[in-house]
XYZ file of N, CA and C in Angstrom:
366
model
N -8.776 -17.143 6.396
C -7.857 -16.692 7.416
C -6.440 -17.131 7.035
N -5.494 -16.363 7.445
C -4.097 -16.650 7.147
C -3.314 -15.380 6.992
N -2.073 -15.552 6.619
C -1.183 -14.434 6.459
C -1.284 -13.881 5.028
N -0.951 -12.617 4.807
C -0.985 -12.109 3.439
C -0.218 -12.967 2.433
N 0.963 -13.431 2.869
C 1.777 -14.214 1.949
C 1.203 -15.558 1.620
N 0.246 -16.050 2.451
C -0.410 -17.369 2.132
C -1.702 -17.093 1.338
N -2.372 -15.922 1.589
C -3.658 -15.681 0.974
C -3.523 -15.081 -0.422
N -2.573 -14.150 -0.615
C -2.477 -13.471 -1.907
C -2.324 -14.428 -3.115
N -1.479 -15.475 -2.999
C -1.348 -16.354 -4.148
C -2.656 -17.032 -4.481
N -3.486 -17.281 -3.508
C -4.800 -17.964 -3.752
C -5.766 -17.030 -4.492
N -5.563 -15.760 -4.394
C -6.457 -14.777 -5.076
C -6.040 -14.508 -6.516
N -4.875 -15.009 -6.903
C -4.395 -14.754 -8.256
C -5.104 -15.639 -9.251
N -5.466 -15.090 -10.405
C -6.086 -15.846 -11.434
C -5.078 -16.677 -12.165
N -5.434 -17.887 -12.468
C -4.528 -18.819 -13.179
C -4.215 -18.291 -14.564
N -2.972 -18.381 -14.971
C -2.533 -17.953 -16.333
C -2.835 -16.486 -16.614
N -2.948 -15.662 -15.621
C -3.173 -14.228 -15.842
C -2.072 -13.404 -15.245
N -1.712 -12.316 -15.890
C -0.716 -11.423 -15.349
C -1.323 -10.690 -14.160
N -0.672 -10.797 -13.018
C -1.194 -10.193 -11.804
C -0.230 -9.227 -11.190
N -0.759 -8.014 -10.891
C 0.016 -7.044 -10.142
C -0.775 -6.733 -8.902
N -0.116 -6.839 -7.759
C -0.712 -6.528 -6.463
C -0.227 -5.138 -6.081
N -1.139 -4.244 -5.777
C -0.806 -2.900 -5.361
C -1.022 -2.825 -3.829
N -0.049 -2.258 -3.129
C -0.161 -2.135 -1.709
C 0.484 -0.829 -1.228
N 0.071 -0.364 -0.107
C 0.701 0.831 0.438
C 2.066 0.499 1.034
N 3.045 1.317 0.656
C 4.408 1.139 1.199
C 4.376 1.470 2.707
N 4.975 0.611 3.444
C 5.021 0.790 4.930
C 6.467 0.940 5.387
N 6.624 1.174 6.642
C 7.974 1.522 7.148
C 8.471 0.663 8.321
N 7.593 -0.033 9.001
C 8.005 -0.823 10.153
C 8.607 -2.112 9.736
N 9.468 -2.701 10.606
C 10.150 -3.955 10.326
C 9.151 -5.060 10.016
N 8.165 -5.253 10.817
C 7.167 -6.313 10.582
C 6.478 -6.171 9.254
N 6.028 -4.959 8.919
C 5.350 -4.746 7.665
C 6.281 -4.955 6.480
N 7.522 -4.577 6.613
C 8.492 -4.746 5.534
C 8.750 -6.263 5.280
N 8.777 -7.035 6.387
C 8.952 -8.497 6.231
C 7.743 -9.129 5.541
N 6.546 -8.668 5.815
C 5.340 -9.143 5.157
C 5.413 -8.798 3.691
N 5.852 -7.599 3.326
C 6.007 -7.225 1.914
C 6.931 -8.148 1.195
N 8.043 -8.499 1.855
C 9.029 -9.414 1.226
C 8.405 -10.767 1.031
N 7.646 -11.263 2.028
C 6.980 -12.539 1.903
C 5.945 -12.587 0.807
N 5.158 -11.491 0.702
C 4.130 -11.452 -0.392
C 4.833 -11.377 -1.746
N 5.832 -10.567 -1.831
C 6.575 -10.456 -3.109
C 7.087 -11.816 -3.570
N 7.716 -12.546 -2.653
C 8.256 -13.872 -2.963
C 7.126 -14.834 -3.385
N 6.029 -14.848 -2.619
C 4.951 -15.772 -2.859
C 4.257 -15.562 -4.195
N 4.027 -14.293 -4.542
C 3.331 -14.055 -5.803
C 4.294 -14.094 -7.014
N 5.553 -13.804 -6.783
C 6.563 -13.852 -7.844
C 6.689 -15.278 -8.337
N 6.609 -16.245 -7.419
C 6.662 -17.671 -7.810
C 5.573 -18.070 -8.785
N 4.482 -17.297 -8.781
C 3.369 -17.587 -9.698
C 3.271 -16.577 -10.845
N 4.328 -15.766 -10.998
C 4.367 -14.810 -12.054
C 3.785 -13.449 -11.726
N 3.481 -13.258 -10.429
C 2.880 -11.973 -10.031
C 3.962 -10.949 -9.692
N 3.485 -9.710 -9.531
C 4.402 -8.559 -9.200
C 3.713 -7.743 -8.089
N 4.531 -7.319 -7.110
C 4.085 -6.452 -6.054
C 4.594 -5.020 -6.298
N 3.686 -4.083 -6.351
C 4.085 -2.669 -6.499
C 3.602 -1.931 -5.269
N 4.570 -1.263 -4.602
C 4.276 -0.520 -3.401
C 4.138 0.961 -3.694
N 3.112 1.550 -3.143
C 2.823 2.964 -3.405
C 2.834 3.701 -2.054
N 3.468 4.885 -2.075
C 3.548 5.670 -0.885
C 2.196 6.361 -0.674
N 1.650 6.251 0.530
C 0.363 6.881 0.787
C 0.149 7.295 2.214
N 1.181 7.224 2.990
C 1.008 7.456 4.420
C 1.011 8.972 4.777
N 1.329 9.820 3.891
C 1.406 11.243 4.193
C 0.817 12.044 3.086
N 0.419 13.276 3.359
C -0.159 14.146 2.319
C 0.865 14.420 1.216
N 2.046 14.752 1.615
C 3.144 14.947 0.668
C 3.827 13.628 0.414
N 4.148 13.306 -0.804
C 4.926 12.127 -1.099
C 6.330 12.326 -0.478
N 6.890 11.261 0.094
C 8.172 11.407 0.775
C 9.265 11.935 -0.168
N 9.177 11.600 -1.476
C 10.209 12.086 -2.425
C 10.026 13.560 -2.791
N 8.839 14.118 -2.444
C 8.588 15.528 -2.780
C 8.795 16.458 -1.564
N 9.196 15.933 -0.422
C 9.456 16.808 0.727
C 10.715 17.594 0.466
N 10.746 18.858 0.882
C 11.910 19.725 0.632
C 13.029 19.461 1.695
N 13.336 18.233 1.863
C 14.407 17.857 2.831
C 15.297 16.867 2.182
N 16.426 16.552 2.791
C 17.368 15.541 2.294
C 16.637 14.205 2.164
N 17.030 13.351 1.215
C 16.349 12.040 1.030
C 16.250 11.208 2.311
N 17.243 11.282 3.150
C 17.211 10.532 4.412
C 16.350 11.214 5.484
N 15.867 12.385 5.167
C 15.062 13.238 6.044
C 15.741 13.673 7.353
N 17.089 13.608 7.280
C 17.895 14.031 8.497
C 17.709 15.476 8.861
N 17.303 16.309 7.929
C 17.143 17.742 8.234
C 15.678 18.133 8.412
N 14.770 17.128 8.505
C 13.383 17.412 8.642
C 13.098 17.837 10.119
N 12.383 18.923 10.329
C 12.126 19.390 11.679
C 11.312 18.394 12.458
N 11.541 18.298 13.766
C 10.804 17.413 14.672
C 9.467 18.027 15.106
N 9.346 19.307 14.940
C 8.086 20.002 15.358
C 7.326 20.376 14.121
N 5.957 20.307 14.226
C 5.107 20.462 13.077
C 5.197 21.845 12.455
N 5.126 22.924 13.208
C 5.090 24.250 12.593
C 6.260 24.519 11.693
N 7.525 24.274 12.062
C 8.637 24.503 11.108
C 8.544 23.555 9.895
N 8.073 22.309 10.132
C 7.866 21.378 9.002
C 6.850 21.920 7.997
N 5.731 22.379 8.516
C 4.625 22.920 7.680
C 5.128 24.175 6.929
N 5.767 25.093 7.632
C 6.242 26.286 6.957
C 7.224 26.001 5.878
N 8.177 25.058 6.143
C 9.132 24.709 5.078
C 8.467 24.065 3.906
N 7.528 23.198 4.147
C 6.772 22.527 3.033
C 5.984 23.594 2.222
N 5.365 24.528 2.914
C 4.586 25.535 2.198
C 5.480 26.415 1.331
N 6.706 26.715 1.824
C 7.635 27.603 1.045
C 8.333 26.829 -0.084
N 8.781 25.593 0.195
C 9.718 24.963 -0.715
C 9.227 23.688 -1.408
N 8.041 23.243 -1.034
C 7.570 21.955 -1.602
C 7.083 22.101 -3.038
N 7.114 21.002 -3.815
C 6.589 20.996 -5.145
C 5.067 20.888 -5.149
N 4.468 20.714 -3.967
C 3.025 20.568 -3.850
C 2.598 19.123 -3.710
N 1.331 18.932 -3.517
C 0.730 17.630 -3.354
C 0.530 17.015 -4.694
N 0.922 15.734 -4.827
C 0.727 15.033 -6.128
C -0.751 14.791 -6.378
N -1.110 14.748 -7.680
C -2.517 14.449 -7.996
C -2.848 12.961 -7.671
N -4.125 12.703 -7.452
C -4.533 11.337 -7.172
C -4.327 10.452 -8.383
N -4.111 9.180 -8.109
C -4.021 8.156 -9.174
C -5.388 7.963 -9.803
N -5.421 7.787 -11.075
C -6.697 7.591 -11.762
C -7.353 6.284 -11.356
N -8.698 6.314 -11.232
C -9.424 5.104 -10.885
C -9.536 4.197 -12.090
N -9.250 2.880 -11.981
C -9.370 2.034 -13.162
C -10.823 1.960 -13.663
N -10.991 1.801 -14.931
C -12.338 1.753 -15.504
C -12.998 0.393 -15.273
N -12.204 -0.657 -15.059
C -12.756 -1.982 -14.785
C -11.722 -2.836 -14.084
N -12.226 -3.887 -13.451
C -11.366 -4.856 -12.778
C -11.808 -6.257 -13.253
N -10.852 -7.176 -13.261
C -11.273 -8.560 -13.655
C -12.160 -9.166 -12.541
N -12.949 -10.165 -12.917
C -13.825 -10.787 -11.915
C -12.964 -11.616 -10.905
N -13.518 -11.771 -9.714
C -12.860 -12.604 -8.710
C -12.986 -14.056 -9.112
N -12.025 -14.893 -8.735
C -12.160 -16.343 -9.006
C -13.448 -16.877 -8.413
N -14.118 -17.791 -9.108
C -15.389 -18.359 -8.690
C -15.278 -19.073 -7.323
N -14.176 -19.795 -7.119
C -14.068 -20.485 -5.806
C -13.913 -19.528 -4.661
N -13.316 -18.383 -4.937
C -13.206 -17.359 -3.866
C -14.538 -16.848 -3.494
N -15.370 -16.550 -4.555
C -16.723 -16.020 -4.270
C -17.569 -17.044 -3.482
N -17.429 -18.323 -3.854
C -18.151 -19.388 -3.143
C -17.765 -19.447 -1.692
N -16.470 -19.391 -1.409
C -16.025 -19.474 -0.002
C -16.422 -18.237 0.733
N -16.380 -17.085 0.094
C -16.756 -15.837 0.743
C -18.239 -15.854 1.105
N -19.087 -16.385 0.195
C -20.511 -16.419 0.511
C -20.825 -17.316 1.717
N -20.041 -18.374 1.901
C -20.305 -19.233 3.049
C -19.604 -18.769 4.343
N -18.531 -18.010 4.184
C -17.731 -17.559 5.340
C -18.200 -16.252 5.932
N -18.825 -15.430 5.134
C -19.286 -14.100 5.650
C -20.641 -14.226 6.240
N -20.774 -13.860 7.530
C -22.113 -13.984 8.149
C -23.074 -12.939 7.613
N -24.343 -13.236 7.641
C -25.356 -12.226 7.178
C -25.382 -11.079 8.216
N -25.831 -9.912 7.786
C -25.891 -8.778 8.668
C -26.727 -9.023 9.916
N -27.775 -9.806 9.794
C -28.621 -10.125 10.947
C -27.838 -10.853 12.045
N -26.884 -11.658 11.641
C -26.021 -12.335 12.614
C -25.084 -11.374 13.370
N -24.873 -10.240 12.755
C -23.989 -9.221 13.378
C -24.800 -8.160 14.147
N -26.094 -8.359 14.218
C -26.913 -7.466 15.032
C -27.538 -6.321 14.221
N -27.552 -6.402 12.935
C -28.162 -5.342 12.095
C -29.530 -5.809 11.564
C-alpha cells in the first residue's frame, strides 16, 4: 500500500535501466502524481514515459487546433469532422516479446499479501 511515487521506486531493479510507461492524464491531481513519480524514479536512474490513450483518436491527430479551441462541444459535428479530416486511428503499439522478472522480494511480499480466492468467496 502507498502512493505511486512511493511504490514505483521499490519495483525498480537495482542497477537496471528502467522505463515506466503510463497513460497520460489531464486532471490536476493525476498530473501531480505524474510529477512525483517522475522525480522519484529519476533519482534512481529511471524514466517515465507518458502515452496518450484516453481517446480513440490521438489528441495530436484530431483535425482541430492544438489547443482544441475549435473542437465542437456536440458529438455529431465532432464525429463528422473527424471522419472527413482526420488522419485516422493510429495502429496499436507492438506487444513486447518479453519482460524482465519481478524482483524476488516483491514476489515474496505479494504471495503473503494477496489473499487466496477462497478468502474472497470463490
